[in-house]
Amino acid sequence: DVKVTQSSRYLVKRTGEKVFLECVQDMDHENMFWYRQDPGLGLRLIYFSYDVKMKEKGDIPEGYSVSREKKERFSLILESASTNQTSMYLCASSLQEIQPQHFGDGTRLSIL
Amino acid sequence: AQSVTQPDIHITVSEGASLELRCNYSYGATPYLFWYVQSPGQGLQLLLKYFSGDTLVQGIKGFEAEFKRSQSSFNLRKPSVHWSDAAEYFCAVGALGGADGLTFGKGTHLIIQP
């Protein structure tokens, strides 16, 4: 069974800090994704990657960057955290385009 | 651009009653459609998917969904709900050739009354 592991379930950071959210998948999937989830807005795509060192902007990339140095690991970076980035962040992976995406349990991030 | 509409933000159903959650999509080509469920504090779990073929698809936990191209709909159904079905349900659409993630609806919160 595919496992997508997000390093933290809960995280509290301060405004202006650089924040790293880590995601690891164990099934050799090519594609990895970062979403944020907010009440009433559903899931919105931040960034995705279809190969090592490749990245593409999603619908809401502003204020975020990503890193994919190894196939199994996809990191989301908040360069200078702001309170409007308080949210639930979900990582997902998939084997090929359109194949079902497998999700991690999410990281609930609070920026104070 | 593709979009997904889940018209019902909340739905309340009595335990043992039938359930239908609505999903309408907008996309110019053949869509790839998914239903996910999210329990509190958890990630999303895939219930079922439609890629092609039979328009009635069976999923896990007794759920099914029917793809209706003429109505641009992909409604989720269950004949008899259980208290454990209380969760958030998301419909999503993807596009072949577009490795740019899925487009999700805003979700329907399902409440089960005893």
PDB file of N, CA and C in Angstrom, chain A residues 18-111:
ATOM      1  N   LYS A  18      11.291  31.169   8.137  1.00  0.00           N
ATOM      2  CA  LYS A  18      11.341  30.275   6.976  1.00  0.00           C
ATOM      3  C   LYS A  18      10.884  28.906   7.447  1.00  0.00           C
ATOM      4  N   VAL A  19       9.875  28.363   6.777  1.00  0.00           N
ATOM      5  CA  VAL A  19       9.248  27.130   7.234  1.00  0.00           C
ATOM      6  C   VAL A  19       9.401  26.047   6.161  1.00  0.00           C
ATOM      7  N   PHE A  20       9.765  24.867   6.620  1.00  0.00           N
ATOM      8  CA  PHE A  20       9.909  23.725   5.716  1.00  0.00           C
ATOM      9  C   PHE A  20       8.869  22.660   6.074  1.00  0.00           C
ATOM     10  N   LEU A  21       8.101  22.230   5.095  1.00  0.00           N
ATOM     11  CA  LEU A  21       7.201  21.100   5.271  1.00  0.00           C
ATOM     12  C   LEU A  21       7.712  19.972   4.384  1.00  0.00           C
ATOM     13  N   GLU A  22       7.893  18.813   5.016  1.00  0.00           N
ATOM     14  CA  GLU A  22       8.507  17.696   4.298  1.00  0.00           C
ATOM     15  C   GLU A  22       7.485  16.612   4.000  1.00  0.00           C
ATOM     16  N   CYS A  23       7.674  15.968   2.848  1.00  0.00           N
ATOM     17  CA  CYS A  23       6.782  14.895   2.422  1.00  0.00           C
ATOM     18  C   CYS A  23       7.614  13.806   1.760  1.00  0.00           C
ATOM     19  N   VAL A  24       7.354  12.577   2.154  1.00  0.00           N
ATOM     20  CA  VAL A  24       8.079  11.436   1.591  1.00  0.00           C
ATOM     21  C   VAL A  24       7.075  10.377   1.168  1.00  0.00           C
ATOM     22  N   GLN A  25       7.283   9.813  -0.032  1.00  0.00           N
ATOM     23  CA  GLN A  25       6.440   8.707  -0.477  1.00  0.00           C
ATOM     24  C   GLN A  25       7.327   7.495  -0.762  1.00  0.00           C
ATOM     25  N   ASP A  26       6.737   6.319  -0.561  1.00  0.00           N
ATOM     26  CA  ASP A  26       7.553   5.098  -0.597  1.00  0.00           C
ATOM     27  C   ASP A  26       7.256   4.209  -1.792  1.00  0.00           C
ATOM     28  N   MET A  27       6.589   4.753  -2.837  1.00  0.00           N
ATOM     29  CA  MET A  27       6.177   3.899  -3.945  1.00  0.00           C
ATOM     30  C   MET A  27       6.785   4.308  -5.276  1.00  0.00           C
ATOM     31  N   ASP A  28       7.857   5.048  -5.260  1.00  0.00           N
ATOM     32  CA  ASP A  28       8.559   5.390  -6.498  1.00  0.00           C
ATOM     33  C   ASP A  28       7.672   6.157  -7.480  1.00  0.00           C
ATOM     34  N   HIS A  29       6.762   6.968  -6.949  1.00  0.00           N
ATOM     35  CA  HIS A  29       5.878   7.748  -7.805  1.00  0.00           C
ATOM     36  C   HIS A  29       6.616   8.913  -8.446  1.00  0.00           C
ATOM     37  N   GLU A  30       6.280   9.154  -9.723  1.00  0.00           N
ATOM     38  CA  GLU A  30       6.915  10.277 -10.421  1.00  0.00           C
ATOM     39  C   GLU A  30       6.353  11.615  -9.945  1.00  0.00           C
ATOM     40  N   ASN A  31       5.042  11.665  -9.767  1.00  0.00           N
ATOM     41  CA  ASN A  31       4.373  12.949  -9.520  1.00  0.00           C
ATOM     42  C   ASN A  31       4.139  13.186  -8.031  1.00  0.00           C
ATOM     43  N   MET A  32       4.416  14.390  -7.608  1.00  0.00           N
ATOM     44  CA  MET A  32       4.111  14.784  -6.235  1.00  0.00           C
ATOM     45  C   MET A  32       3.493  16.171  -6.227  1.00  0.00           C
ATOM     46  N   PHE A  33       2.652  16.419  -5.226  1.00  0.00           N
ATOM     47  CA  PHE A  33       1.827  17.622  -5.204  1.00  0.00           C
ATOM     48  C   PHE A  33       1.758  18.189  -3.789  1.00  0.00           C
ATOM     49  N   TRP A  34       1.629  19.491  -3.713  1.00  0.00           N
ATOM     50  CA  TRP A  34       1.299  20.162  -2.457  1.00  0.00           C
ATOM     51  C   TRP A  34       0.012  20.953  -2.643  1.00  0.00           C
ATOM     52  N   TYR A  35      -0.933  20.719  -1.715  1.00  0.00           N
ATOM     53  CA  TYR A  35      -2.185  21.454  -1.676  1.00  0.00           C
ATOM     54  C   TYR A  35      -2.300  22.148  -0.320  1.00  0.00           C
ATOM     55  N   ARG A  36      -3.087  23.215  -0.285  1.00  0.00           N
ATOM     56  CA  ARG A  36      -3.536  23.724   0.989  1.00  0.00           C
ATOM     57  C   ARG A  36      -5.059  23.628   1.035  1.00  0.00           C
ATOM     58  N   GLN A  37      -5.547  23.377   2.242  1.00  0.00           N
ATOM     59  CA  GLN A  37      -6.974  23.176   2.437  1.00  0.00           C
ATOM     60  C   GLN A  37      -7.480  24.181   3.452  1.00  0.00           C
ATOM     61  N   ASP A  38      -8.476  24.942   3.054  1.00  0.00           N
ATOM     62  CA  ASP A  38      -9.080  25.940   3.933  1.00  0.00           C
ATOM     63  C   ASP A  38     -10.587  25.761   3.931  1.00  0.00           C
ATOM     64  N   PRO A  39     -11.220  25.980   5.076  1.00  0.00           N
ATOM     65  CA  PRO A  39     -12.682  25.790   5.164  1.00  0.00           C
ATOM     66  C   PRO A  39     -13.414  26.604   4.105  1.00  0.00           C
ATOM     67  N   GLY A  40     -14.325  25.933   3.414  1.00  0.00           N
ATOM     68  CA  GLY A  40     -15.117  26.616   2.406  1.00  0.00           C
ATOM     69  C   GLY A  40     -14.426  26.813   1.071  1.00  0.00           C
ATOM     70  N   LEU A  41     -13.143  26.480   1.011  1.00  0.00           N
ATOM     71  CA  LEU A  41     -12.393  26.661  -0.241  1.00  0.00           C
ATOM     72  C   LEU A  41     -11.925  25.350  -0.843  1.00  0.00           C
ATOM     73  N   GLY A  42     -12.074  24.264  -0.121  1.00  0.00           N
ATOM     74  CA  GLY A  42     -11.617  22.978  -0.626  1.00  0.00           C
ATOM     75  C   GLY A  42     -10.102  22.908  -0.683  1.00  0.00           C
ATOM     76  N   LEU A  43      -9.586  22.115  -1.601  1.00  0.00           N
ATOM     77  CA  LEU A  43      -8.142  21.973  -1.772  1.00  0.00           C
ATOM     78  C   LEU A  43      -7.691  22.810  -2.966  1.00  0.00           C
ATOM     79  N   ARG A  44      -6.608  23.520  -2.768  1.00  0.00           N
ATOM     80  CA  ARG A  44      -6.048  24.316  -3.854  1.00  0.00           C
ATOM     81  C   ARG A  44      -4.587  23.923  -4.061  1.00  0.00           C
ATOM     82  N   LEU A  45      -4.234  23.760  -5.322  1.00  0.00           N
ATOM     83  CA  LEU A  45      -2.905  23.272  -5.672  1.00  0.00           C
ATOM     84  C   LEU A  45      -1.882  24.397  -5.576  1.00  0.00           C
ATOM     85  N   ILE A  46      -0.801  24.144  -4.839  1.00  0.00           N
ATOM     86  CA  ILE A  46       0.249  25.147  -4.667  1.00  0.00           C
ATOM     87  C   ILE A  46       1.353  24.930  -5.694  1.00  0.00           C
ATOM     88  N   TYR A  47       1.939  23.751  -5.659  1.00  0.00           N
ATOM     89  CA  TYR A  47       3.005  23.365  -6.584  1.00  0.00           C
ATOM     90  C   TYR A  47       2.900  21.878  -6.849  1.00  0.00           C
ATOM     91  N   PHE A  48       3.463  21.453  -7.971  1.00  0.00           N
ATOM     92  CA  PHE A  48       3.588  20.035  -8.223  1.00  0.00           C
ATOM     93  C   PHE A  48       4.908  19.768  -8.936  1.00  0.00           C
ATOM     94  N   SER A  49       5.261  18.487  -8.960  1.00  0.00           N
ATOM     95  CA  SER A  49       6.523  18.077  -9.578  1.00  0.00           C
ATOM     96  C   SER A  49       6.306  16.738 -10.271  1.00  0.00           C
ATOM     97  N   TYR A  50       6.740  16.623 -11.496  1.00  0.00           N
ATOM     98  CA  TYR A  50       6.589  15.372 -12.225  1.00  0.00           C
ATOM     99  C   TYR A  50       7.919  14.641 -12.414  1.00  0.00           C
ATOM    100  N   ASP A  51       8.963  15.167 -11.808  1.00  0.00           N
ATOM    101  CA  ASP A  51      10.257  14.482 -11.888  1.00  0.00           C
ATOM    102  C   ASP A  51      11.214  15.161 -10.924  1.00  0.00           C
ATOM    103  N   VAL A  52      12.293  14.492 -10.646  1.00  0.00           N
ATOM    104  CA  VAL A  52      13.305  15.078  -9.761  1.00  0.00           C
ATOM    105  C   VAL A  52      13.787  16.400 -10.354  1.00  0.00           C
ATOM    106  N   LYS A  53      13.912  17.372  -9.510  1.00  0.00           N
ATOM    107  CA  LYS A  53      14.372  18.715  -9.851  1.00  0.00           C
ATOM    108  C   LYS A  53      13.423  19.483 -10.767  1.00  0.00           C
ATOM    109  N   MET A  54      12.276  18.914 -11.074  1.00  0.00           N
ATOM    110  CA  MET A  54      11.278  19.604 -11.869  1.00  0.00           C
ATOM    111  C   MET A  54      10.184  20.112 -10.957  1.00  0.00           C
ATOM    112  N   LYS A  55       9.665  21.281 -11.255  1.00  0.00           N
ATOM    113  CA  LYS A  55       8.569  21.822 -10.472  1.00  0.00           C
ATOM    114  C   LYS A  55       7.717  22.707 -11.367  1.00  0.00           C
ATOM    115  N   GLU A  56       6.456  22.759 -11.030  1.00  0.00           N
ATOM    116  CA  GLU A  56       5.512  23.588 -11.769  1.00  0.00           C
ATOM    117  C   GLU A  56       4.618  24.307 -10.782  1.00  0.00           C
ATOM    118  N   LYS A  57       4.258  25.527 -11.089  1.00  0.00           N
ATOM    119  CA  LYS A  57       3.346  26.275 -10.240  1.00  0.00           C
ATOM    120  C   LYS A  57       1.930  25.763 -10.407  1.00  0.00           C
ATOM    121  N   GLY A  58       1.242  25.732  -9.289  1.00  0.00           N
ATOM    122  CA  GLY A  58      -0.162  25.414  -9.312  1.00  0.00           C
ATOM    123  C   GLY A  58      -1.001  26.675  -9.348  1.00  0.00           C
ATOM    124  N   ASP A  59      -2.126  26.628  -8.663  1.00  0.00           N
ATOM    125  CA  ASP A  59      -3.053  27.758  -8.709  1.00  0.00           C
ATOM    126  C   ASP A  59      -2.681  28.896  -7.762  1.00  0.00           C
ATOM    127  N   ILE A  60      -1.991  28.561  -6.668  1.00  0.00           N
ATOM    128  CA  ILE A  60      -1.685  29.589  -5.654  1.00  0.00           C
ATOM    129  C   ILE A  60      -0.235  29.490  -5.184  1.00  0.00           C
ATOM    130  N   PRO A  61       0.739  29.718  -6.051  1.00  0.00           N
ATOM    131  CA  PRO A  61       2.138  29.530  -5.668  1.00  0.00           C
ATOM    132  C   PRO A  61       2.765  30.694  -4.892  1.00  0.00           C
ATOM    133  N   GLU A  62       2.090  31.827  -4.842  1.00  0.00           N
ATOM    134  CA  GLU A  62       2.701  33.020  -4.257  1.00  0.00           C
ATOM    135  C   GLU A  62       3.034  32.797  -2.787  1.00  0.00           C
ATOM    136  N   GLY A  63       4.257  33.105  -2.434  1.00  0.00           N
ATOM    137  CA  GLY A  63       4.708  32.980  -1.061  1.00  0.00           C
ATOM    138  C   GLY A  63       5.289  31.617  -0.730  1.00  0.00           C
ATOM    139  N   TYR A  64       5.295  30.730  -1.722  1.00  0.00           N
ATOM    140  CA  TYR A  64       5.800  29.372  -1.514  1.00  0.00           C
ATOM    141  C   TYR A  64       6.877  29.036  -2.546  1.00  0.00           C
ATOM    142  N   SER A  65       7.722  28.093  -2.197  1.00  0.00           N
ATOM    143  CA  SER A  65       8.616  27.460  -3.155  1.00  0.00           C
ATOM    144  C   SER A  65       8.694  25.973  -2.803  1.00  0.00           C
ATOM    145  N   VAL A  66       9.297  25.195  -3.671  1.00  0.00           N
ATOM    146  CA  VAL A  66       9.392  23.754  -3.431  1.00  0.00           C
ATOM    147  C   VAL A  66      10.781  23.269  -3.809  1.00  0.00           C
ATOM    148  N   SER A  67      11.073  22.067  -3.334  1.00  0.00           N
ATOM    149  CA  SER A  67      12.344  21.435  -3.654  1.00  0.00           C
ATOM    150  C   SER A  67      12.113  19.951  -3.822  1.00  0.00           C
ATOM    151  N   ARG A  68      12.683  19.403  -4.892  1.00  0.00           N
ATOM    152  CA  ARG A  68      12.619  17.958  -5.090  1.00  0.00           C
ATOM    153  C   ARG A  68      13.993  17.482  -5.567  1.00  0.00           C
ATOM    154  N   GLU A  69      14.823  17.188  -4.608  1.00  0.00           N
ATOM    155  CA  GLU A  69      16.180  16.718  -4.884  1.00  0.00           C
ATOM    156  C   GLU A  69      16.240  15.208  -5.091  1.00  0.00           C
ATOM    157  N   LYS A  70      15.302  14.498  -4.477  1.00  0.00           N
ATOM    158  CA  LYS A  70      15.210  13.055  -4.630  1.00  0.00           C
ATOM    159  C   LYS A  70      13.780  12.697  -4.998  1.00  0.00           C
ATOM    160  N   LYS A  71      13.620  11.596  -5.690  1.00  0.00           N
ATOM    161  CA  LYS A  71      12.312  11.229  -6.219  1.00  0.00           C
ATOM    162  C   LYS A  71      11.275  11.061  -5.120  1.00  0.00           C
ATOM    163  N   GLU A  72      11.696  10.550  -3.985  1.00  0.00           N
ATOM    164  CA  GLU A  72      10.726  10.228  -2.950  1.00  0.00           C
ATOM    165  C   GLU A  72      10.365  11.399  -2.044  1.00  0.00           C
ATOM    166  N   ARG A  73      11.061  12.509  -2.170  1.00  0.00           N
ATOM    167  CA  ARG A  73      10.894  13.600  -1.214  1.00  0.00           C
ATOM    168  C   ARG A  73      10.541  14.903  -1.926  1.00  0.00           C
ATOM    169  N   PHE A  74       9.509  15.565  -1.388  1.00  0.00           N
ATOM    170  CA  PHE A  74       9.038  16.825  -1.976  1.00  0.00           C
ATOM    171  C   PHE A  74       8.791  17.787  -0.834  1.00  0.00           C
ATOM    172  N   SER A  75       9.532  18.864  -0.805  1.00  0.00           N
ATOM    173  CA  SER A  75       9.466  19.810   0.300  1.00  0.00           C
ATOM    174  C   SER A  75       8.762  21.090  -0.125  1.00  0.00           C
ATOM    175  N   LEU A  76       7.941  21.593   0.756  1.00  0.00           N
ATOM    176  CA  LEU A  76       7.285  22.886   0.558  1.00  0.00           C
ATOM    177  C   LEU A  76       7.954  23.890   1.485  1.00  0.00           C
ATOM    178  N   ILE A  77       8.285  25.046   0.940  1.00  0.00           N
ATOM    179  CA  ILE A  77       9.015  26.055   1.705  1.00  0.00           C
ATOM    180  C   ILE A  77       8.221  27.351   1.734  1.00  0.00           C
ATOM    181  N   LEU A  78       8.007  27.850   2.930  1.00  0.00           N
ATOM    182  CA  LEU A  78       7.433  29.182   3.100  1.00  0.00           C
ATOM    183  C   LEU A  78       8.609  30.105   3.374  1.00  0.00           C
ATOM    184  N   GLU A  79       8.937  30.940   2.418  1.00  0.00           N
ATOM    185  CA  GLU A  79      10.171  31.728   2.509  1.00  0.00           C
ATOM    186  C   GLU A  79      10.136  32.701   3.689  1.00  0.00           C
ATOM    187  N   SER A  80       9.008  33.330   3.908  1.00  0.00           N
ATOM    188  CA  SER A  80       8.831  34.258   5.016  1.00  0.00           C
ATOM    189  C   SER A  80       7.372  34.151   5.446  1.00  0.00           C
ATOM    190  N   ALA A  81       7.139  33.309   6.446  1.00  0.00           N
ATOM    191  CA  ALA A  81       5.774  32.945   6.805  1.00  0.00           C
ATOM    192  C   ALA A  81       4.935  34.163   7.188  1.00  0.00           C
ATOM    193  N   SER A  82       3.677  34.122   6.755  1.00  0.00           N
ATOM    194  CA  SER A  82       2.730  35.173   7.127  1.00  0.00           C
ATOM    195  C   SER A  82       1.472  34.530   7.692  1.00  0.00           C
ATOM    196  N   THR A  83       0.705  35.316   8.426  1.00  0.00           N
ATOM    197  CA  THR A  83      -0.463  34.749   9.108  1.00  0.00           C
ATOM    198  C   THR A  83      -1.480  34.177   8.120  1.00  0.00           C
ATOM    199  N   ASN A  84      -1.533  34.715   6.906  1.00  0.00           N
ATOM    200  CA  ASN A  84      -2.509  34.181   5.943  1.00  0.00           C
ATOM    201  C   ASN A  84      -2.071  32.837   5.353  1.00  0.00           C
ATOM    202  N   GLN A  85      -0.955  32.332   5.799  1.00  0.00           N
ATOM    203  CA  GLN A  85      -0.530  30.995   5.396  1.00  0.00           C
ATOM    204  C   GLN A  85      -0.867  29.946   6.448  1.00  0.00           C
ATOM    205  N   THR A  86      -1.556  30.372   7.486  1.00  0.00           N
ATOM    206  CA  THR A  86      -2.104  29.417   8.447  1.00  0.00           C
ATOM    207  C   THR A  86      -3.133  28.567   7.735  1.00  0.00           C
ATOM    208  N   SER A  87      -2.929  27.246   7.729  1.00  0.00           N
ATOM    209  CA  SER A  87      -3.781  26.373   6.934  1.00  0.00           C
ATOM    210  C   SER A  87      -3.422  24.920   7.199  1.00  0.00           C
ATOM    211  N   MET A  88      -4.203  24.027   6.586  1.00  0.00           N
ATOM    212  CA  MET A  88      -3.856  22.607   6.526  1.00  0.00           C
ATOM    213  C   MET A  88      -3.158  22.372   5.191  1.00  0.00           C
ATOM    214  N   TYR A  89      -1.999  21.733   5.243  1.00  0.00           N
ATOM    215  CA  TYR A  89      -1.234  21.448   4.027  1.00  0.00           C
ATOM    216  C   TYR A  89      -1.213  19.945   3.778  1.00  0.00           C
ATOM    217  N   LEU A  90      -1.568  19.575   2.565  1.00  0.00           N
ATOM    218  CA  LEU A  90      -1.652  18.165   2.196  1.00  0.00           C
ATOM    219  C   LEU A  90      -0.698  17.873   1.048  1.00  0.00           C
ATOM    220  N   CYS A  91       0.061  16.817   1.216  1.00  0.00           N
ATOM    221  CA  CYS A  91       0.962  16.331   0.179  1.00  0.00           C
ATOM    222  C   CYS A  91       0.325  15.112  -0.478  1.00  0.00           C
ATOM    223  N   ALA A  92       0.571  14.942  -1.772  1.00  0.00           N
ATOM    224  CA  ALA A  92       0.031  13.792  -2.484  1.00  0.00           C
ATOM    225  C   ALA A  92       1.039  13.308  -3.512  1.00  0.00           C
ATOM    226  N   SER A  93       0.903  12.056  -3.917  1.00  0.00           N
ATOM    227  CA  SER A  93       1.758  11.522  -4.977  1.00  0.00           C
ATOM    228  C   SER A  93       0.919  10.653  -5.901  1.00  0.00           C
ATOM    229  N   SER A  94       1.387  10.485  -7.132  1.00  0.00           N
ATOM    230  CA  SER A  94       0.726   9.587  -8.070  1.00  0.00           C
ATOM    231  C   SER A  94       1.754   9.019  -9.021  1.00  0.00           C
ATOM    232  N   LEU A  95       1.421   7.835  -9.552  1.00  0.00           N
ATOM    233  CA  LEU A  95       2.370   7.114 -10.390  1.00  0.00           C
ATOM    234  C   LEU A  95       2.507   7.759 -11.759  1.00  0.00           C
ATOM    235  N   GLN A  96       1.381   8.120 -12.352  1.00  0.00           N
ATOM    236  CA  GLN A  96       1.390   8.723 -13.681  1.00  0.00           C
ATOM    237  C   GLN A  96       0.359   9.828 -13.694  1.00  0.00           C
ATOM    238  N   GLU A  97       0.307  10.543 -14.769  1.00  0.00           N
ATOM    239  CA  GLU A  97      -0.734  11.555 -14.912  1.00  0.00           C
ATOM    240  C   GLU A  97      -2.092  10.913 -14.705  1.00  0.00           C
ATOM    241  N   ILE A  98      -2.890  11.534 -13.917  1.00  0.00           N
ATOM    242  CA  ILE A  98      -4.296  11.207 -13.689  1.00  0.00           C
ATOM    243  C   ILE A  98      -4.503   9.975 -12.823  1.00  0.00           C
ATOM    244  N   GLN A  99      -3.508   9.141 -12.627  1.00  0.00           N
ATOM    245  CA  GLN A  99      -3.711   8.049 -11.697  1.00  0.00           C
ATOM    246  C   GLN A  99      -4.127   8.617 -10.344  1.00  0.00           C
ATOM    247  N   PRO A 100      -4.887   7.860  -9.566  1.00  0.00           N
ATOM    248  CA  PRO A 100      -5.333   8.412  -8.288  1.00  0.00           C
ATOM    249  C   PRO A 100      -4.181   8.946  -7.457  1.00  0.00           C
ATOM    250  N   GLN A 101      -4.390  10.050  -6.862  1.00  0.00           N
ATOM    251  CA  GLN A 101      -3.396  10.626  -5.992  1.00  0.00           C
ATOM    252  C   GLN A 101      -3.574  10.061  -4.581  1.00  0.00           C
ATOM    253  N   HIS A 102      -2.455   9.757  -3.977  1.00  0.00           N
ATOM    254  CA  HIS A 102      -2.446   9.236  -2.621  1.00  0.00           C
ATOM    255  C   HIS A 102      -1.996  10.354  -1.692  1.00  0.00           C
ATOM    256  N   PHE A 103      -2.740  10.563  -0.625  1.00  0.00           N
ATOM    257  CA  PHE A 103      -2.509  11.707   0.241  1.00  0.00           C
ATOM    258  C   PHE A 103      -1.876  11.329   1.565  1.00  0.00           C
ATOM    259  N   GLY A 104      -1.074  12.238   2.072  1.00  0.00           N
ATOM    260  CA  GLY A 104      -0.617  12.146   3.447  1.00  0.00           C
ATOM    261  C   GLY A 104      -1.709  12.619   4.391  1.00  0.00           C
ATOM    262  N   ASP A 105      -1.424  12.538   5.704  1.00  0.00           N
ATOM    263  CA  ASP A 105      -2.416  12.923   6.703  1.00  0.00           C
ATOM    264  C   ASP A 105      -2.505  14.427   6.929  1.00  0.00           C
ATOM    265  N   GLY A 106      -1.607  15.171   6.327  1.00  0.00           N
ATOM    266  CA  GLY A 106      -1.686  16.618   6.428  1.00  0.00           C
ATOM    267  C   GLY A 106      -0.854  17.193   7.554  1.00  0.00           C
ATOM    268  N   THR A 107      -0.464  18.438   7.372  1.00  0.00           N
ATOM    269  CA  THR A 107       0.207  19.222   8.418  1.00  0.00           C
ATOM    270  C   THR A 107      -0.638  20.447   8.685  1.00  0.00           C
ATOM    271  N   ARG A 108      -1.066  20.590   9.931  1.00  0.00           N
ATOM    272  CA  ARG A 108      -1.812  21.793  10.283  1.00  0.00           C
ATOM    273  C   ARG A 108      -0.814  22.833  10.773  1.00  0.00           C
ATOM    274  N   LEU A 109      -0.651  23.867   9.989  1.00  0.00           N
ATOM    275  CA  LEU A 109       0.356  24.901  10.254  1.00  0.00           C
ATOM    276  C   LEU A 109      -0.312  26.161  10.773  1.00  0.00           C
ATOM    277  N   SER A 110       0.171  26.647  11.888  1.00  0.00           N
ATOM    278  CA  SER A 110      -0.296  27.917  12.443  1.00  0.00           C
ATOM    279  C   SER A 110       0.850  28.907  12.446  1.00  0.00           C
ATOM    280  N   ILE A 111       0.593  30.072  11.876  1.00  0.00           N
ATOM    281  CA  ILE A 111       1.597  31.142  11.864  1.00  0.00           C
ATOM    282  C   ILE A 111       1.116  32.242  12.821  1.00  0.00           C
TER     283      ILE A 111
END
